[in-house]
Structure formats: structure tokens, C-alpha cells
Amino acid sequence: MDISSRIKGFQASPIRRLSPYAIDAKKRGIKVYHLNIGQPDIKTPKEAIDAIHSYPADIIAYGESDGDIRLREGLAEYYKKFGVKNISAKDILITTGGSEALLFSLMTLCDPGDEVIIPEPYYTNVHSFARMANVNIVPVTSILEKGFALPPLSFIEERITSNTRAILLCSPNNPTGHIYSPSELETILKMCKEHDIFLVVDEVYREFCYDGKKFTSVLTYEEYADRVICVDSFSKRFSMCGARIGAIVSRNRSVIKETLKLSQARLCPPSVEQYAACAALSAPDTYVESVREEYEKRRNFIISELHKIPGVKVSRPNGAFYLVAELPVENAEDFAIFMLRDFNVDNKTVMIAPAEGFYESKDLGRNQVRLAYVLNCDDLKEACNCLKAGLEEYKRVRKSDI
Ligand SMILES: Cc1ncc(COP(=O)(O)O)c(C=O)c1O
């Protein structure tokens, strides 16, 4: 008996696949600082936690496939804060996390063998969603030396073929922190119109922009409404990753109508968590603003700590809560394993995500890691100390191996 070649072609997530080493380290009494995953240590709004405790029904029943109408209406209202007008509940499908929204978008827009253009490095799990949908990712590379700025837009246009169905952006970007400017968005939208393709923008980090940088939602471009899909999520904004609530937003009626078939097949998004998500929307604006300030502080802190480590190169992200760092090693995955399996400082170590899996192009990112600055500054300090000491020890050990 054999299993499918499709599943064999999947990559194990570079964010999670080293977890067995971390579990083993913890069993040996080692504290592991997780910079590998975007799991914030920030508290979920009290409104959401209270809603879970006071869930009003006796049965946790199936809900509507397109999601709870109160939540869809609440989201439409929420988007107004970002200058998004003329969106209503009928343009919104609640999904099981932004993850499902990404998968559904690809399944709805593309036939097997179709292509989607994505700037790399990109959110690595999109690789698996593309495989599920039998879609080919066509990368456009951005580089650390240029702060991961978008390459000239002509590079994107050159990659459009008769198989291209969409361009997929993430703004603010995971892992680079790039925020697409209004003029970049407008140029890309024009390009999409000219080539009659869709633009999907993953905006799950929209609240987290730094240095006074402004976020522009793709949903504000009403002129292009029929070719735009926005992917959204409650996971990061309200620090409720385990709730698994996200959304697809599009004014294109047939996109919503057709995607609903996928939604019906999986019956409904989680009921209790939608109730909690509704409550999260009523959290005061100061909640999100204070979380944004905290991440900005953490970004500044981790960058200054990383600058102190010889041989480490780092970009300065404008948004989200990740960065890509180049390490003075040949193979970042080997180093990440070393940190978990062979190294600790006073019974502490750090888990990092090798960045190679965030690239589609072969051999890029081998000496890079993605770091999530989701821990408080004291923990980030400890984590960076471990990283510094680990790099020194790794260099010494590898030299003596040769
Ligand atoms: C860019 C981006 N999109 C989507 C997701 C999926 O988030 P969730 O499924 O928890 O909503 C993530 C999670 O880290 C992400 O970083």
C-alpha cells in the first residue's frame, strides 16, 4: 500500500517541523524561547474571554456556513475604521482562520496547474495551500540587502502568463514586514485589470504598522472591487490564534457565491469562537493600539539586540511582528537543530524557524531565519543572549568537525 504522491510532495512546516527537538529539550528541563511561531504572549481581550465563559446556548450547534450574521455585520462595521466603505455582511464569508480563507481563495480562483504570483519570502503555509489546490506558485524575489522592498513592478508583470489567475500579496508582510504603499497597490491593481486577473491581499496584520507608517486596505479601491479578495483573521489582532476565526472579503458576487460551496462542505466555522470574536470587536480601540505599541517596542528592542551579534544581518520590518535575519552559518536549519538538541545557556535555549521554506526559489534563504518578536522584551533579551552564545559555540563545534 502506498499513500499519495501529492502528500509526499508537501513540505513539513518550517515553523513547526523542529517541534520534536523542542519537546525533547523541554523534557530535559530546558526552557525554550519560541521565536519560531507567531504565537503572541499578549492577553486576548477580556470581552472575548468573558463571552466564552458565558456562552448562552445549551447546545454547541452547527451555524450558518457563511458564518454568524452578527459577526459578518460587525466586521463590515469594523472595516470602516480603515476607510473601507460599501462593504456589507453579504461580501463577507467567515472562515476557520485566515488559513482557510487563503486555501478557499486559491481553490475558488484557480484550476489545477494555474499560477499565482507571490513576492518571496512569503508566508510559508501558502506553499501547502497551493499544493492542496494544485496551484503553482511563481515567485518574485525581494532581498534583505534592499530591506525586502518590492522588486520593480515590471518583474511581476514579466511573470504573468496565460496560466496566471492572481497575484497574492501580504500587507503588512509576514515575514518581511513590508507594507504596500497606495501607489504600489494601485499599480498592481492596474496590472491585474490589464491582464484580467485577481488580486488577493492577506491583511491579517493590518493593525500592526510602525514608525507612523499608514496601512492602506486593498478594499478601499472600489473601482477594482470585482477583482479583489481580502483575507482576514482574528488570530493576531486580538491574540486569539486558537479560536480559528478568519474571513474572506470580496465585493465580487460570484467569488462569494462559489466559495460558499466550499464553506458548506465543511459545514460551518466554530460557533463558540464566532461568539467570542463578535465580543472581541467590542473591545476598546485602546486594546489594539496598546498591542501595536508593544510590538513596535519589541521590534526596536530585538533589532538593537541582533545588531550586537557579530555576523548577523537583519532587515527593519515596518509592520507585522516578524523579521528575517541572515546568520553567519551555512545552513540555518542545521543551526536551529543544534540550538535545540545540543546547546543551552543555564538551561535556556531558543527555537527559530529556518527561512528556506519561506522561499519558492531553490537555494534562497539557506542562511536565514524568520524570528517572531511575540515575546516580551525580557524574554527577547534572554532569547538573543542564547542566540549569540549559540552562534559562537556552533562556530567552534563546526570548525572542530572539519
Ligand atoms: C500572513 C498570514 N496569513 C494567514 C495566517 C493564518 O492565520 P490564522 O489561520 O490563524 O488566521 C497567518 C498565521 O500566522 C499569517 O501569518
XYZ file of N, CA and C in Angstrom, residues 102-214:
339
model
N -7.231 31.604 2.873
C -6.194 31.518 1.822
C -6.453 30.306 0.929
N -6.718 29.165 1.563
C -6.972 27.943 0.786
C -8.214 28.114 -0.101
N -9.294 28.613 0.483
C -10.532 28.796 -0.287
C -10.312 29.767 -1.456
N -9.519 30.811 -1.224
C -9.275 31.777 -2.305
C -8.603 31.079 -3.481
N -7.582 30.278 -3.173
C -6.872 29.585 -4.259
C -7.793 28.589 -4.966
N -8.591 27.860 -4.169
C -9.492 26.850 -4.748
C -10.552 27.510 -5.632
N -11.008 28.683 -5.222
C -12.078 29.362 -5.968
C -11.541 29.994 -7.250
N -10.335 30.543 -7.185
C -9.834 31.292 -8.350
C -9.141 30.409 -9.377
N -8.560 29.286 -8.935
C -7.626 28.570 -9.823
C -8.078 27.160 -10.154
N -7.760 26.757 -11.371
C -7.863 25.348 -11.751
C -6.502 24.704 -11.509
N -6.476 23.343 -11.434
C -5.179 22.688 -11.278
C -4.220 23.126 -12.382
N -2.989 23.440 -12.004
C -1.976 23.851 -12.986
C -1.908 25.354 -13.192
N -2.893 26.079 -12.672
C -2.849 27.540 -12.795
C -1.747 28.115 -11.901
N -1.436 29.383 -12.172
C -0.319 30.015 -11.449
C -0.779 31.228 -10.648
N -0.126 31.396 -9.497
C -0.341 32.593 -8.680
C 1.034 33.204 -8.413
N 1.149 34.494 -8.662
C 2.433 35.193 -8.454
C 2.505 35.715 -7.025
N 3.608 35.413 -6.340
C 3.756 35.833 -4.933
C 5.173 36.370 -4.697
N 5.283 37.577 -4.135
C 6.621 38.032 -3.731
C 7.185 37.108 -2.637
N 8.449 36.720 -2.777
C 9.081 35.882 -1.752
C 10.177 36.667 -1.042
N 10.549 36.352 0.218
C 9.960 35.295 1.029
C 8.490 35.591 1.348
N 7.707 34.507 1.481
C 6.276 34.660 1.742
C 5.855 33.738 2.880
N 4.641 33.948 3.363
C 4.111 33.135 4.471
C 4.111 31.671 4.026
N 4.957 30.902 4.678
C 5.317 29.583 4.154
C 4.137 28.629 3.985
N 3.097 28.756 4.822
C 1.998 27.798 4.710
C 1.212 27.944 3.411
N 1.384 29.077 2.735
C 0.725 29.249 1.429
C 1.234 28.179 0.458
N 2.471 27.757 0.669
C 3.043 26.693 -0.160
C 2.157 25.435 -0.084
N 1.760 25.091 1.138
C 0.922 23.894 1.316
C -0.488 24.111 0.775
N -1.034 25.329 0.978
C -2.381 25.593 0.439
C -2.353 25.493 -1.086
N -1.282 25.991 -1.696
C -1.167 25.927 -3.160
C -1.101 24.465 -3.613
N -0.395 23.645 -2.854
C -0.312 22.215 -3.200
C -1.680 21.554 -3.084
N -2.422 21.916 -2.023
C -3.769 21.330 -1.850
C -4.632 21.665 -3.059
N -4.460 22.900 -3.556
C -5.293 23.357 -4.675
C -4.637 23.043 -6.027
N -3.504 22.351 -6.013
C -2.740 22.057 -7.243
C -2.416 23.315 -8.043
N -2.022 24.335 -7.315
C -1.683 25.614 -7.947
C -0.175 25.805 -7.893
N 0.402 26.363 -8.959
C 1.841 26.621 -8.957
C 2.123 28.047 -8.505
N 3.051 28.170 -7.555
C 3.460 29.494 -7.092
C 4.593 29.990 -7.974
N 4.436 31.206 -8.484
C 5.504 31.831 -9.281
C 6.071 32.969 -8.430
N 7.321 32.820 -7.964
C 7.849 33.820 -7.027
C 8.456 35.041 -7.706
N 8.407 36.163 -6.994
C 9.182 37.348 -7.363
C 10.029 37.639 -6.134
N 11.345 37.611 -6.290
C 12.215 37.648 -5.107
C 12.476 39.069 -4.612
N 12.326 39.262 -3.293
C 12.804 40.508 -2.681
C 13.980 40.124 -1.774
N 14.915 41.066 -1.580
C 16.148 40.682 -0.879
C 16.404 41.537 0.365
N 17.083 40.882 1.316
C 17.357 41.516 2.614
C 18.153 42.805 2.444
N 19.153 42.773 1.556
C 20.025 43.950 1.377
C 19.227 45.185 0.993
N 18.072 44.966 0.326
C 17.242 46.121 -0.048
C 16.050 46.251 0.885
N 16.193 45.731 2.108
C 15.118 45.847 3.103
C 13.856 45.115 2.669
N 13.994 44.129 1.793
C 12.863 43.353 1.269
C 11.823 44.227 0.585
N 12.284 45.371 0.052
C 11.360 46.209 -0.727
C 10.905 45.402 -1.942
N 9.736 45.728 -2.438
C 9.249 45.023 -3.632
C 10.228 45.235 -4.783
N 10.555 44.208 -5.540
C 11.362 44.429 -6.740
C 10.557 45.268 -7.742
N 11.206 45.833 -8.764
C 10.446 46.656 -9.713
C 9.185 45.917 -10.189
N 8.088 46.667 -10.280
C 6.823 46.009 -10.603
C 6.852 45.343 -11.977
N 7.787 45.804 -12.820
C 7.911 45.156 -14.137
C 8.311 43.688 -13.968
N 9.034 43.364 -12.882
C 9.416 41.967 -12.622
C 8.174 41.106 -12.420
N 7.177 41.700 -11.759
C 5.925 40.955 -11.534
C 5.225 40.770 -12.872
N 5.142 41.859 -13.628
C 4.413 41.805 -14.906
C 5.034 40.764 -15.844
N 6.374 40.705 -15.830
C 7.063 39.739 -16.705
C 6.641 38.305 -16.424
N 6.204 38.053 -15.222
C 5.876 36.672 -14.840
C 4.421 36.301 -15.141
N 3.648 37.262 -15.583
C 2.246 36.955 -15.901
C 2.179 36.178 -17.215
N 1.514 35.010 -17.159
C 1.344 34.193 -18.365
C -0.155 33.908 -18.541
N -0.470 33.122 -19.556
C -1.891 32.793 -19.760
C -2.405 31.892 -18.639
N -1.500 31.314 -17.845
C -1.936 30.466 -16.720
C -2.121 31.250 -15.421
N -1.716 32.523 -15.415
C -1.791 33.293 -14.170
C -3.240 33.639 -13.847
N -3.634 33.335 -12.631
C -5.001 33.657 -12.194
C -5.013 34.820 -11.224
N -3.906 34.972 -10.477
C -3.938 36.002 -9.432
C -2.533 36.374 -8.994
N -2.452 37.541 -8.369
C -1.257 37.935 -7.614
C -1.685 37.883 -6.153
N -0.830 37.316 -5.316
C -1.150 37.228 -3.887
C -0.126 38.031 -3.092
N -0.615 39.039 -2.372
C 0.263 39.860 -1.538
C -0.115 39.682 -0.075
N 0.801 40.043 0.780
C 0.515 40.038 2.213
C 1.003 41.384 2.745
N 0.082 42.172 3.351
C 0.440 43.525 3.780
C -0.255 43.870 5.091
N 0.503 44.199 6.149
C 1.945 44.105 6.307
C 2.394 42.646 6.157
N 3.609 42.501 5.667
C 4.041 41.182 5.217
C 4.624 40.317 6.330
N 4.203 39.071 6.318
C 4.890 38.027 7.070
C 5.678 37.244 6.029
N 7.000 37.196 6.047
C 7.884 37.515 7.164
C 8.638 38.843 7.052
N 8.452 39.659 5.998
C 9.402 40.767 5.793
C 8.997 42.072 6.475
N 7.708 42.214 6.798
C 7.231 43.458 7.416
C 6.914 44.547 6.402
N 7.067 44.254 5.090
C 6.788 45.274 4.079
C 5.299 45.654 4.103
N 5.039 46.967 4.027
C 3.654 47.448 3.921
C 3.486 48.023 2.519
N 2.528 47.539 1.782
C 2.338 48.035 0.408
C 1.765 49.446 0.434
N 2.436 50.333 -0.291
C 2.002 51.735 -0.318
C 0.800 51.866 -1.253
N 0.028 52.972 -1.105
C -1.096 53.167 -2.024
C -0.662 53.113 -3.477
N 0.513 53.681 -3.786
C 0.896 53.694 -5.214
C 1.291 52.284 -5.684
N 1.911 51.492 -4.805
C 2.211 50.101 -5.197
C 0.920 49.320 -5.444
N -0.039 49.513 -4.507
C -1.305 48.781 -4.656
C -2.014 49.188 -5.937
N -2.014 50.479 -6.187
C -2.727 50.975 -7.369
C -2.075 50.441 -8.649
N -0.750 50.454 -8.674
C -0.061 49.947 -9.878
C -0.357 48.464 -10.077
N -0.332 47.710 -8.971
C -0.591 46.268 -9.095
C -2.047 46.030 -9.525
N -2.953 46.825 -8.966
C -4.368 46.664 -9.365
C -4.554 46.950 -10.857
N -3.876 48.000 -11.327
C -3.976 48.339 -12.765
C -3.452 47.179 -13.605
N -2.336 46.611 -13.126
C -1.734 45.471 -13.834
C -2.716 44.293 -13.874
N -3.379 44.075 -12.740
C -4.343 42.969 -12.665
C -5.499 43.214 -13.645
N -5.916 44.464 -13.721
C -7.026 44.795 -14.620
C -6.590 44.562 -16.075
N -5.407 45.050 -16.375
C -4.911 44.924 -17.758
C -4.821 43.463 -18.193
N -4.403 42.606 -17.244
C -4.225 41.189 -17.589
C -5.424 40.341 -17.173
N -6.446 41.005 -16.684
C -7.693 40.351 -16.279
C -7.461 39.205 -15.276
N -6.759 39.528 -14.215
C -6.523 38.552 -13.147
C -6.949 39.163 -11.804
N -6.966 38.332 -10.771
C -7.381 38.778 -9.434
C -6.188 39.275 -8.616
N -6.511 40.080 -7.615
C -5.511 40.440 -6.600
C -6.049 39.979 -5.240
N -5.289 39.087 -4.605
C -5.653 38.633 -3.258
C -4.680 39.297 -2.291
N -5.195 39.970 -1.277
C -4.291 40.580 -0.291
C -4.633 40.052 1.104
N -3.620 39.468 1.715
C -3.738 38.953 3.074
C -3.421 40.112 4.026
N -4.452 40.561 4.735
C -4.292 41.760 5.587
C -4.409 41.408 7.068
N -3.989 40.194 7.431
C -4.245 39.766 8.812
C -3.444 40.573 9.849
N -2.394 41.287 9.390
C -1.600 42.100 10.334
C -1.883 43.592 10.192
N -3.027 43.957 9.612
C -3.232 45.356 9.231
C -3.085 46.353 10.385
N -3.346 45.934 11.600
C -3.251 46.871 12.736
C -1.812 47.159 13.150
N -0.874 46.318 12.696
C 0.483 46.414 13.245
C 1.444 47.069 12.258
N 1.404 48.422 12.253
C 2.286 49.223 11.404
C 3.077 50.159 12.319
N 4.352 50.366 12.002
C 5.234 51.096 12.924
C 5.801 52.364 12.286
N 6.473 53.156 13.147
C 7.124 54.401 12.717
C 6.113 55.339 12.050
N 4.880 55.290 12.499
C 3.861 56.181 11.934
C 3.439 55.795 10.516
N 3.895 54.628 10.021
C 3.520 54.211 8.649
C 2.022 53.906 8.601
N 1.416 54.286 7.507
C -0.031 54.117 7.358
C -0.318 52.847 6.555
